[in-house]
PDB file of C-alpha atoms in Angstrom:
ATOM      1  CA  UNK K  32    -110.708 219.677 -17.549  1.00  0.00           C
ATOM      2  CA  UNK K  33    -113.817 218.394 -15.781  1.00  0.00           C
ATOM      3  CA  UNK K  34    -114.983 220.280 -12.724  1.00  0.00           C
ATOM      4  CA  UNK K  35    -114.001 218.274  -9.620  1.00  0.00           C
ATOM      5  CA  UNK K  36    -114.095 220.891  -6.869  1.00  0.00           C
ATOM      6  CA  UNK K  37    -117.650 220.655  -5.599  1.00  0.00           C
ATOM      7  CA  UNK K  38    -118.429 219.338  -2.123  1.00  0.00           C
ATOM      8  CA  UNK K  39    -120.180 216.033  -1.619  1.00  0.00           C
ATOM      9  CA  UNK K  40    -123.894 216.173  -0.806  1.00  0.00           C
ATOM     10  CA  UNK K  41    -124.904 215.301   2.795  1.00  0.00           C
ATOM     11  CA  UNK K  42    -128.497 214.615   1.649  1.00  0.00           C
ATOM     12  CA  UNK K  43    -129.606 215.928   5.037  1.00  0.00           C
ATOM     13  CA  UNK K  44    -132.796 217.445   3.657  1.00  0.00           C
ATOM     14  CA  UNK K  45    -134.039 213.899   2.952  1.00  0.00           C
ATOM     15  CA  UNK K  46    -135.315 211.408   5.501  1.00  0.00           C
ATOM     16  CA  UNK K  47    -132.899 208.473   5.224  1.00  0.00           C
ATOM     17  CA  UNK K  48    -135.214 205.553   5.931  1.00  0.00           C
ATOM     18  CA  UNK K  49    -134.610 201.832   6.007  1.00  0.00           C
ATOM     19  CA  UNK K  50    -137.509 200.264   4.133  1.00  0.00           C
ATOM     20  CA  UNK K  51    -137.939 196.489   4.203  1.00  0.00           C
ATOM     21  CA  UNK K  52    -140.004 194.953   1.422  1.00  0.00           C
ATOM     22  CA  UNK K  53    -140.294 191.304   0.473  1.00  0.00           C
ATOM     23  CA  UNK K  54    -137.682 190.495   3.125  1.00  0.00           C
ATOM     24  CA  UNK K  55    -135.067 192.904   1.711  1.00  0.00           C
ATOM     25  CA  UNK K  56    -134.146 196.127   3.531  1.00  0.00           C
ATOM     26  CA  UNK K  57    -132.663 199.091   1.668  1.00  0.00           C
ATOM     27  CA  UNK K  58    -131.908 202.683   2.473  1.00  0.00           C
ATOM     28  CA  UNK K  59    -134.316 205.049   0.736  1.00  0.00           C
ATOM     29  CA  UNK K  60    -134.086 208.841   0.824  1.00  0.00           C
ATOM     30  CA  UNK K  61    -137.588 210.277   1.122  1.00  0.00           C
ATOM     31  CA  UNK K  62    -138.745 213.884   0.988  1.00  0.00           C
ATOM     32  CA  UNK K  63    -141.653 216.013  -0.171  1.00  0.00           C
ATOM     33  CA  UNK K  64    -145.433 216.075  -0.311  1.00  0.00           C
ATOM     34  CA  UNK K  65    -147.773 214.861  -2.993  1.00  0.00           C
ATOM     35  CA  UNK K  66    -147.857 211.710  -5.127  1.00  0.00           C
ATOM     36  CA  UNK K  67    -144.816 209.437  -4.996  1.00  0.00           C
ATOM     37  CA  UNK K  68    -142.054 209.427  -7.599  1.00  0.00           C
ATOM     38  CA  UNK K  69    -139.307 206.785  -7.478  1.00  0.00           C
ATOM     39  CA  UNK K  70    -136.017 208.368  -8.622  1.00  0.00           C
ATOM     40  CA  UNK K  71    -133.383 205.745  -9.435  1.00  0.00           C
ATOM     41  CA  UNK K  72    -129.799 206.945  -9.663  1.00  0.00           C
ATOM     42  CA  UNK K  73    -127.528 206.470 -12.618  1.00  0.00           C
ATOM     43  CA  UNK K  74    -124.144 204.793 -12.287  1.00  0.00           C
ATOM     44  CA  UNK K  75    -122.156 205.256 -10.073  1.00  0.00           C
ATOM     45  CA  UNK K  76    -124.785 206.224  -7.488  1.00  0.00           C
ATOM     46  CA  UNK K  77    -126.702 209.043  -5.810  1.00  0.00           C
ATOM     47  CA  UNK K  78    -124.436 211.914  -6.821  1.00  0.00           C
ATOM     48  CA  UNK K  79    -125.101 215.583  -6.014  1.00  0.00           C
ATOM     49  CA  UNK K  80    -126.508 215.945  -9.556  1.00  0.00           C
ATOM     50  CA  UNK K  81    -128.947 213.060  -9.025  1.00  0.00           C
ATOM     51  CA  UNK K  82    -129.963 214.589  -5.678  1.00  0.00           C
ATOM     52  CA  UNK K  83    -130.482 217.958  -7.398  1.00  0.00           C
ATOM     53  CA  UNK K  84    -132.873 216.319  -9.860  1.00  0.00           C
ATOM     54  CA  UNK K  85    -134.754 214.697  -6.956  1.00  0.00           C
ATOM     55  CA  UNK K  86    -135.048 218.065  -5.202  1.00  0.00           C
ATOM     56  CA  UNK K  87    -136.491 219.648  -8.326  1.00  0.00           C
ATOM     57  CA  UNK K  88    -139.084 216.866  -8.524  1.00  0.00           C
ATOM     58  CA  UNK K  89    -139.874 217.408  -4.846  1.00  0.00           C
ATOM     59  CA  UNK K  90    -140.245 221.145  -5.352  1.00  0.00           C
ATOM     60  CA  UNK K  91    -142.673 220.529  -8.213  1.00  0.00           C
ATOM     61  CA  UNK K  92    -145.151 218.921  -5.808  1.00  0.00           C
ATOM     62  CA  UNK K  93    -144.169 215.263  -5.352  1.00  0.00           C
ATOM     63  CA  UNK K  94    -142.849 212.955  -2.657  1.00  0.00           C
ATOM     64  CA  UNK K  95    -139.512 211.602  -3.835  1.00  0.00           C
ATOM     65  CA  UNK K  96    -138.327 208.092  -2.966  1.00  0.00           C
ATOM     66  CA  UNK K  97    -134.654 207.715  -3.922  1.00  0.00           C
ATOM     67  CA  UNK K  98    -133.374 204.181  -3.189  1.00  0.00           C
ATOM     68  CA  UNK K  99    -129.682 203.535  -2.643  1.00  0.00           C
ATOM     69  CA  UNK K 100    -128.859 200.779  -5.140  1.00  0.00           C
ATOM     70  CA  UNK K 101    -125.067 201.134  -5.546  1.00  0.00           C
ATOM     71  CA  UNK K 102    -122.189 203.489  -4.811  1.00  0.00           C
ATOM     72  CA  UNK K 103    -121.583 206.004  -2.015  1.00  0.00           C
ATOM     73  CA  UNK K 104    -124.631 208.131  -1.357  1.00  0.00           C
ATOM     74  CA  UNK K 105    -123.938 211.820  -1.929  1.00  0.00           C
ATOM     75  CA  UNK K 106    -120.467 211.258  -3.415  1.00  0.00           C
ATOM     76  CA  UNK K 107    -119.145 213.007  -6.492  1.00  0.00           C
ATOM     77  CA  UNK K 108    -118.637 210.486  -9.296  1.00  0.00           C
ATOM     78  CA  UNK K 109    -114.878 210.252  -9.747  1.00  0.00           C
ATOM     79  CA  UNK K 110    -113.431 208.011 -12.402  1.00  0.00           C
ATOM     80  CA  UNK K 111    -111.580 205.249 -10.535  1.00  0.00           C
ATOM     81  CA  UNK K 112    -114.167 204.781  -7.799  1.00  0.00           C
ATOM     82  CA  UNK K 113    -116.999 204.916 -10.325  1.00  0.00           C
ATOM     83  CA  UNK K 114    -115.410 202.182 -12.417  1.00  0.00           C
ATOM     84  CA  UNK K 115    -115.047 199.975  -9.358  1.00  0.00           C
ATOM     85  CA  UNK K 116    -118.718 200.484  -8.456  1.00  0.00           C
ATOM     86  CA  UNK K 117    -119.791 199.666 -12.002  1.00  0.00           C
ATOM     87  CA  UNK K 118    -117.716 196.470 -12.063  1.00  0.00           C
ATOM     88  CA  UNK K 119    -119.285 195.298  -8.794  1.00  0.00           C
ATOM     89  CA  UNK K 120    -122.778 196.015 -10.081  1.00  0.00           C
ATOM     90  CA  UNK K 121    -122.113 194.130 -13.307  1.00  0.00           C
ATOM     91  CA  UNK K 122    -121.345 190.897 -11.422  1.00  0.00           C
ATOM     92  CA  UNK K 123    -124.018 191.352  -8.767  1.00  0.00           C
ATOM     93  CA  UNK K 124    -126.938 188.920  -8.816  1.00  0.00           C
ATOM     94  CA  UNK K 125    -129.279 191.901  -8.457  1.00  0.00           C
ATOM     95  CA  UNK K 126    -128.439 193.359 -11.859  1.00  0.00           C
ATOM     96  CA  UNK K 127    -128.447 191.899 -15.373  1.00  0.00           C
ATOM     97  CA  UNK K 128    -125.932 194.012 -17.238  1.00  0.00           C
ATOM     98  CA  UNK K 129    -125.583 191.774 -20.302  1.00  0.00           C
ATOM     99  CA  UNK K 130    -127.985 190.823 -23.082  1.00  0.00           C
ATOM    100  CA  UNK K 131    -130.253 187.801 -22.938  1.00  0.00           C
ATOM    101  CA  UNK K 132    -130.808 187.703 -19.180  1.00  0.00           C
ATOM    102  CA  UNK K 133    -134.030 189.707 -18.889  1.00  0.00           C
ATOM    103  CA  UNK K 134    -134.852 192.417 -16.386  1.00  0.00           C
ATOM    104  CA  UNK K 135    -132.666 192.843 -13.334  1.00  0.00           C
ATOM    105  CA  UNK K 136    -133.986 191.015 -10.231  1.00  0.00           C
ATOM    106  CA  UNK K 137    -133.848 194.270  -8.239  1.00  0.00           C
ATOM    107  CA  UNK K 138    -136.877 195.477 -10.222  1.00  0.00           C
ATOM    108  CA  UNK K 139    -139.096 193.166  -8.154  1.00  0.00           C
ATOM    109  CA  UNK K 140    -138.106 195.106  -5.032  1.00  0.00           C
ATOM    110  CA  UNK K 141    -138.614 198.392  -6.863  1.00  0.00           C
ATOM    111  CA  UNK K 142    -142.147 197.372  -7.811  1.00  0.00           C
ATOM    112  CA  UNK K 143    -142.792 196.674  -4.128  1.00  0.00           C
ATOM    113  CA  UNK K 144    -141.399 200.136  -3.329  1.00  0.00           C
ATOM    114  CA  UNK K 145    -143.868 201.644  -5.789  1.00  0.00           C
ATOM    115  CA  UNK K 146    -146.769 199.898  -4.032  1.00  0.00           C
ATOM    116  CA  UNK K 147    -145.421 201.114  -0.687  1.00  0.00           C
ATOM    117  CA  UNK K 148    -145.080 204.704  -1.938  1.00  0.00           C
ATOM    118  CA  UNK K 149    -148.596 204.674  -3.349  1.00  0.00           C
ATOM    119  CA  UNK K 150    -150.018 203.511  -0.011  1.00  0.00           C
ATOM    120  CA  UNK K 151    -148.116 206.237   1.826  1.00  0.00           C
ATOM    121  CA  UNK K 152    -148.787 209.122  -0.556  1.00  0.00           C
ATOM    122  CA  UNK K 153    -152.082 208.359  -2.214  1.00  0.00           C
ATOM    123  CA  UNK K 154    -152.890 210.094  -5.471  1.00  0.00           C
ATOM    124  CA  UNK K 155    -153.683 208.396  -8.743  1.00  0.00           C
ATOM    125  CA  UNK K 156    -150.443 206.421  -8.765  1.00  0.00           C
ATOM    126  CA  UNK K 157    -146.657 206.605  -8.746  1.00  0.00           C
ATOM    127  CA  UNK K 158    -144.007 207.836 -11.182  1.00  0.00           C
ATOM    128  CA  UNK K 159    -140.719 206.083 -11.875  1.00  0.00           C
ATOM    129  CA  UNK K 160    -137.603 207.730 -13.309  1.00  0.00           C
ATOM    130  CA  UNK K 161    -134.677 205.486 -14.270  1.00  0.00           C
ATOM    131  CA  UNK K 162    -131.317 206.749 -15.469  1.00  0.00           C
ATOM    132  CA  UNK K 163    -128.514 205.005 -17.359  1.00  0.00           C
ATOM    133  CA  UNK K 164    -127.904 201.672 -15.567  1.00  0.00           C
ATOM    134  CA  UNK K 165    -131.398 201.932 -14.029  1.00  0.00           C
ATOM    135  CA  UNK K 166    -133.078 203.396 -17.113  1.00  0.00           C
ATOM    136  CA  UNK K 167    -135.029 200.295 -18.098  1.00  0.00           C
ATOM    137  CA  UNK K 168    -136.012 199.640 -14.482  1.00  0.00           C
ATOM    138  CA  UNK K 169    -138.735 202.265 -14.863  1.00  0.00           C
ATOM    139  CA  UNK K 170    -140.201 200.218 -17.719  1.00  0.00           C
ATOM    140  CA  UNK K 171    -140.018 196.913 -15.809  1.00  0.00           C
ATOM    141  CA  UNK K 172    -141.851 198.619 -12.945  1.00  0.00           C
ATOM    142  CA  UNK K 173    -144.882 199.010 -15.238  1.00  0.00           C
ATOM    143  CA  UNK K 174    -145.809 195.463 -14.228  1.00  0.00           C
ATOM    144  CA  UNK K 175    -146.905 197.089 -10.948  1.00  0.00           C
ATOM    145  CA  UNK K 176    -150.366 198.687 -11.411  1.00  0.00           C
ATOM    146  CA  UNK K 177    -149.470 201.639  -9.131  1.00  0.00           C
ATOM    147  CA  UNK K 178    -146.855 202.866 -11.640  1.00  0.00           C
ATOM    148  CA  UNK K 179    -148.503 205.245 -14.088  1.00  0.00           C
ATOM    149  CA  UNK K 180    -145.691 207.482 -15.330  1.00  0.00           C
ATOM    150  CA  UNK K 181    -142.427 205.808 -16.432  1.00  0.00           C
ATOM    151  CA  UNK K 182    -139.493 207.938 -17.586  1.00  0.00           C
ATOM    152  CA  UNK K 183    -136.427 206.294 -19.168  1.00  0.00           C
ATOM    153  CA  UNK K 184    -133.362 208.527 -19.220  1.00  0.00           C
ATOM    154  CA  UNK K 185    -130.560 207.150 -21.414  1.00  0.00           C
ATOM    155  CA  UNK K 186    -131.326 203.457 -20.632  1.00  0.00           C
ATOM    156  CA  UNK K 187    -127.954 201.752 -21.012  1.00  0.00           C
ATOM    157  CA  UNK K 188    -128.546 198.051 -20.319  1.00  0.00           C
ATOM    158  CA  UNK K 189    -127.618 195.647 -21.714  1.00  0.00           C
ATOM    159  CA  UNK K 190    -124.076 196.928 -22.020  1.00  0.00           C
ATOM    160  CA  UNK K 191    -122.947 194.467 -24.679  1.00  0.00           C
ATOM    161  CA  UNK K 192    -125.609 194.923 -27.380  1.00  0.00           C
ATOM    162  CA  UNK K 193    -126.691 198.446 -28.424  1.00  0.00           C
ATOM    163  CA  UNK K 194    -129.809 197.162 -30.177  1.00  0.00           C
ATOM    164  CA  UNK K 195    -130.999 194.915 -27.342  1.00  0.00           C
ATOM    165  CA  UNK K 196    -133.416 195.655 -24.497  1.00  0.00           C
ATOM    166  CA  UNK K 197    -133.098 194.531 -20.894  1.00  0.00           C
ATOM    167  CA  UNK K 198    -136.758 193.451 -20.763  1.00  0.00           C
ATOM    168  CA  UNK K 199    -137.513 190.086 -22.357  1.00  0.00           C
ATOM    169  CA  UNK K 200    -140.257 189.532 -24.943  1.00  0.00           C
ATOM    170  CA  UNK K 201    -142.863 188.464 -22.389  1.00  0.00           C
ATOM    171  CA  UNK K 202    -142.312 191.520 -20.209  1.00  0.00           C
ATOM    172  CA  UNK K 203    -142.394 193.858 -23.202  1.00  0.00           C
ATOM    173  CA  UNK K 204    -145.659 192.321 -24.398  1.00  0.00           C
ATOM    174  CA  UNK K 205    -147.198 192.709 -20.936  1.00  0.00           C
ATOM    175  CA  UNK K 206    -146.065 196.330 -20.708  1.00  0.00           C
ATOM    176  CA  UNK K 207    -147.399 197.144 -24.183  1.00  0.00           C
ATOM    177  CA  UNK K 208    -150.747 195.570 -23.336  1.00  0.00           C
ATOM    178  CA  UNK K 209    -150.946 197.664 -20.169  1.00  0.00           C
ATOM    179  CA  UNK K 210    -149.976 200.881 -21.955  1.00  0.00           C
ATOM    180  CA  UNK K 211    -152.770 200.374 -24.441  1.00  0.00           C
ATOM    181  CA  UNK K 212    -155.358 199.134 -21.944  1.00  0.00           C
ATOM    182  CA  UNK K 213    -154.782 201.962 -19.454  1.00  0.00           C
ATOM    183  CA  UNK K 214    -154.011 204.685 -22.033  1.00  0.00           C
ATOM    184  CA  UNK K 215    -150.486 205.278 -20.701  1.00  0.00           C
ATOM    185  CA  UNK K 216    -147.199 206.305 -22.282  1.00  0.00           C
ATOM    186  CA  UNK K 217    -143.453 205.950 -21.722  1.00  0.00           C
ATOM    187  CA  UNK K 218    -141.208 209.019 -21.996  1.00  0.00           C
ATOM    188  CA  UNK K 219    -137.595 208.351 -23.007  1.00  0.00           C
ATOM    189  CA  UNK K 220    -134.582 210.644 -23.449  1.00  0.00           C
ATOM    190  CA  UNK K 221    -131.109 210.351 -24.912  1.00  0.00           C
ATOM    191  CA  UNK K 222    -128.459 212.520 -26.556  1.00  0.00           C
ATOM    192  CA  UNK K 223    -128.014 211.958 -30.276  1.00  0.00           C
ATOM    193  CA  UNK K 224    -124.382 210.851 -30.075  1.00  0.00           C
ATOM    194  CA  UNK K 225    -124.634 208.816 -26.868  1.00  0.00           C
ATOM    195  CA  UNK K 226    -122.472 205.721 -27.357  1.00  0.00           C
ATOM    196  CA  UNK K 227    -124.061 203.934 -24.382  1.00  0.00           C
ATOM    197  CA  UNK K 228    -127.695 204.459 -25.351  1.00  0.00           C
ATOM    198  CA  UNK K 229    -127.743 204.467 -29.122  1.00  0.00           C
ATOM    199  CA  UNK K 230    -130.435 205.012 -31.724  1.00  0.00           C
ATOM    200  CA  UNK K 231    -130.729 201.241 -32.207  1.00  0.00           C
ATOM    201  CA  UNK K 232    -132.002 200.860 -28.639  1.00  0.00           C
ATOM    202  CA  UNK K 233    -134.705 203.483 -29.037  1.00  0.00           C
ATOM    203  CA  UNK K 234    -135.703 201.853 -32.327  1.00  0.00           C
ATOM    204  CA  UNK K 235    -136.063 198.525 -30.503  1.00  0.00           C
ATOM    205  CA  UNK K 236    -138.237 200.150 -27.834  1.00  0.00           C
ATOM    206  CA  UNK K 237    -140.413 201.740 -30.522  1.00  0.00           C
ATOM    207  CA  UNK K 238    -140.859 198.374 -32.241  1.00  0.00           C
ATOM    208  CA  UNK K 239    -141.726 196.620 -28.977  1.00  0.00           C
ATOM    209  CA  UNK K 240    -144.014 199.274 -27.481  1.00  0.00           C
ATOM    210  CA  UNK K 241    -145.435 201.059 -30.508  1.00  0.00           C
ATOM    211  CA  UNK K 242    -146.501 204.714 -30.538  1.00  0.00           C
ATOM    212  CA  UNK K 243    -146.871 204.826 -26.749  1.00  0.00           C
ATOM    213  CA  UNK K 244    -143.080 204.918 -26.547  1.00  0.00           C
ATOM    214  CA  UNK K 245    -142.396 208.662 -26.815  1.00  0.00           C
ATOM    215  CA  UNK K 246    -138.734 209.295 -27.661  1.00  0.00           C
ATOM    216  CA  UNK K 247    -136.868 212.560 -27.216  1.00  0.00           C
ATOM    217  CA  UNK K 248    -133.387 212.892 -28.748  1.00  0.00           C
ATOM    218  CA  UNK K 249    -131.351 215.942 -27.736  1.00  0.00           C
ATOM    219  CA  UNK K 250    -128.427 217.322 -29.778  1.00  0.00           C
ATOM    220  CA  UNK K 251    -124.988 216.653 -28.341  1.00  0.00           C
ATOM    221  CA  UNK K 252    -124.161 220.349 -28.191  1.00  0.00           C
ATOM    222  CA  UNK K 253    -126.976 220.767 -25.629  1.00  0.00           C
ATOM    223  CA  UNK K 254    -124.918 218.819 -23.073  1.00  0.00           C
ATOM    224  CA  UNK K 255    -122.847 220.392 -20.323  1.00  0.00           C
ATOM    225  CA  UNK K 256    -119.208 220.528 -21.367  1.00  0.00           C
ATOM    226  CA  UNK K 257    -117.526 220.064 -17.965  1.00  0.00           C
ATOM    227  CA  UNK K 258    -119.217 217.133 -16.204  1.00  0.00           C
ATOM    228  CA  UNK K 259    -117.631 215.354 -13.209  1.00  0.00           C
ATOM    229  CA  UNK K 260    -114.632 213.086 -13.928  1.00  0.00           C
ATOM    230  CA  UNK K 261    -116.534 209.792 -14.192  1.00  0.00           C
ATOM    231  CA  UNK K 262    -118.566 211.249 -17.041  1.00  0.00           C
ATOM    232  CA  UNK K 263    -115.713 213.017 -18.811  1.00  0.00           C
ATOM    233  CA  UNK K 264    -113.144 210.228 -18.423  1.00  0.00           C
ATOM    234  CA  UNK K 265    -115.217 207.024 -18.397  1.00  0.00           C
ATOM    235  CA  UNK K 266    -118.536 207.796 -20.090  1.00  0.00           C
ATOM    236  CA  UNK K 267    -116.805 210.036 -22.609  1.00  0.00           C
ATOM    237  CA  UNK K 268    -119.827 211.429 -24.466  1.00  0.00           C
ATOM    238  CA  UNK K 269    -123.010 213.419 -23.946  1.00  0.00           C
ATOM    239  CA  UNK K 270    -125.082 211.017 -21.866  1.00  0.00           C
ATOM    240  CA  UNK K 271    -126.881 212.115 -18.679  1.00  0.00           C
ATOM    241  CA  UNK K 272    -129.799 214.285 -19.757  1.00  0.00           C
ATOM    242  CA  UNK K 273    -131.075 215.251 -16.298  1.00  0.00           C
ATOM    243  CA  UNK K 274    -127.921 215.129 -14.179  1.00  0.00           C
ATOM    244  CA  UNK K 275    -124.239 215.330 -15.111  1.00  0.00           C
ATOM    245  CA  UNK K 276    -124.820 216.756 -18.594  1.00  0.00           C
ATOM    246  CA  UNK K 277    -127.784 218.990 -17.783  1.00  0.00           C
ATOM    247  CA  UNK K 278    -127.163 222.669 -18.529  1.00  0.00           C
ATOM    248  CA  UNK K 279    -128.743 224.530 -15.642  1.00  0.00           C
ATOM    249  CA  UNK K 280    -129.843 227.552 -17.644  1.00  0.00           C
ATOM    250  CA  UNK K 281    -133.447 228.543 -18.248  1.00  0.00           C
ATOM    251  CA  UNK K 282    -134.518 227.566 -21.748  1.00  0.00           C
ATOM    252  CA  UNK K 283    -131.689 225.102 -22.382  1.00  0.00           C
ATOM    253  CA  UNK K 284    -132.797 221.871 -24.116  1.00  0.00           C
ATOM    254  CA  UNK K 285    -132.036 219.824 -21.001  1.00  0.00           C
ATOM    255  CA  UNK K 286    -134.044 222.134 -18.746  1.00  0.00           C
ATOM    256  CA  UNK K 287    -136.932 222.053 -21.239  1.00  0.00           C
ATOM    257  CA  UNK K 288    -136.765 218.253 -21.117  1.00  0.00           C
ATOM    258  CA  UNK K 289    -137.011 218.379 -17.323  1.00  0.00           C
ATOM    259  CA  UNK K 290    -140.060 220.668 -17.514  1.00  0.00           C
ATOM    260  CA  UNK K 291    -141.668 218.155 -19.881  1.00  0.00           C
ATOM    261  CA  UNK K 292    -141.056 215.365 -17.375  1.00  0.00           C
ATOM    262  CA  UNK K 293    -142.718 217.364 -14.607  1.00  0.00           C
ATOM    263  CA  UNK K 294    -145.736 218.040 -16.838  1.00  0.00           C
ATOM    264  CA  UNK K 295    -145.938 214.304 -17.615  1.00  0.00           C
ATOM    265  CA  UNK K 296    -145.819 213.384 -13.913  1.00  0.00           C
ATOM    266  CA  UNK K 297    -148.468 215.957 -13.036  1.00  0.00           C
ATOM    267  CA  UNK K 298    -150.813 214.813 -15.773  1.00  0.00           C
ATOM    268  CA  UNK K 299    -150.597 211.167 -14.735  1.00  0.00           C
ATOM    269  CA  UNK K 300    -150.311 211.348 -10.944  1.00  0.00           C
ATOM    270  CA  UNK K 301    -152.370 214.195  -9.602  1.00  0.00           C
ATOM    271  CA  UNK K 302    -155.709 212.658 -10.488  1.00  0.00           C
ATOM    272  CA  UNK K 303    -159.013 214.514 -10.215  1.00  0.00           C
ATOM    273  CA  UNK K 304    -157.938 216.604  -7.175  1.00  0.00           C
ATOM    274  CA  UNK K 305    -154.509 218.074  -8.008  1.00  0.00           C
ATOM    275  CA  UNK K 306    -151.973 218.770  -5.325  1.00  0.00           C
ATOM    276  CA  UNK K 307    -150.753 222.375  -5.064  1.00  0.00           C
ATOM    277  CA  UNK K 308    -147.111 222.387  -6.204  1.00  0.00           C
ATOM    278  CA  UNK K 309    -144.426 224.880  -5.575  1.00  0.00           C
ATOM    279  CA  UNK K 310    -142.907 226.641  -8.559  1.00  0.00           C
ATOM    280  CA  UNK K 311    -141.054 224.362 -10.971  1.00  0.00           C
ATOM    281  CA  UNK K 312    -137.310 225.079 -11.047  1.00  0.00           C
TER     282      UNK K 312
END
């Protein structure tokens, strides 16, 4: 039985700001010091596990910007409500959940958020971490020069074609050209048996982006066995590397993956005068 007895997260250690960019206002939870990192929640929203990940990034020496894109902020992902949120997102004009439609329109606003975060925080640039429904958003944000460190955690769009990518050919070509020109890389994570982000998708990324797409595939038995109900009853497989299926034990494969992400962000974002971080969780 999945664990369903934890309290919802009030997120009261974040500054809940309304940020208007390109004529669109969204709530963004901001906290920390150091270079900016955009943390985009997985479906069905900013859960306590997503917030925990953001706090760890903050503690490692970064300013976290966590936009509210769908769902109830701070809520535990229960099955019925999570399904309803996912259905609404799939028909929203802001998201392209199916193959052949290109990147979701919301990525334009997210690129503007990256520029905004870079102006506020300084540093060499901004990181972007996308998860599940938002996984490919971190790649689409590479069209913004401020984004230097994209992390794709179990990118799950499009939902209807496991070998397809949300980005169209033109966007992928532009991203690959930038990766090579600016000597950048993309970090990507998935569990081996993930039915929603399969090996075919990572193979397609590798073909499109070449060796600068750095894939990490974790064994299924490294996943937490009692995730919240949405993940046990709807997702139904090892899926969320840094949140619902992360095993919060020192030395676990998921914690080692998180440490690698922090090292990647530090290398790319601190620049010639590193910020002084707190201890990594």
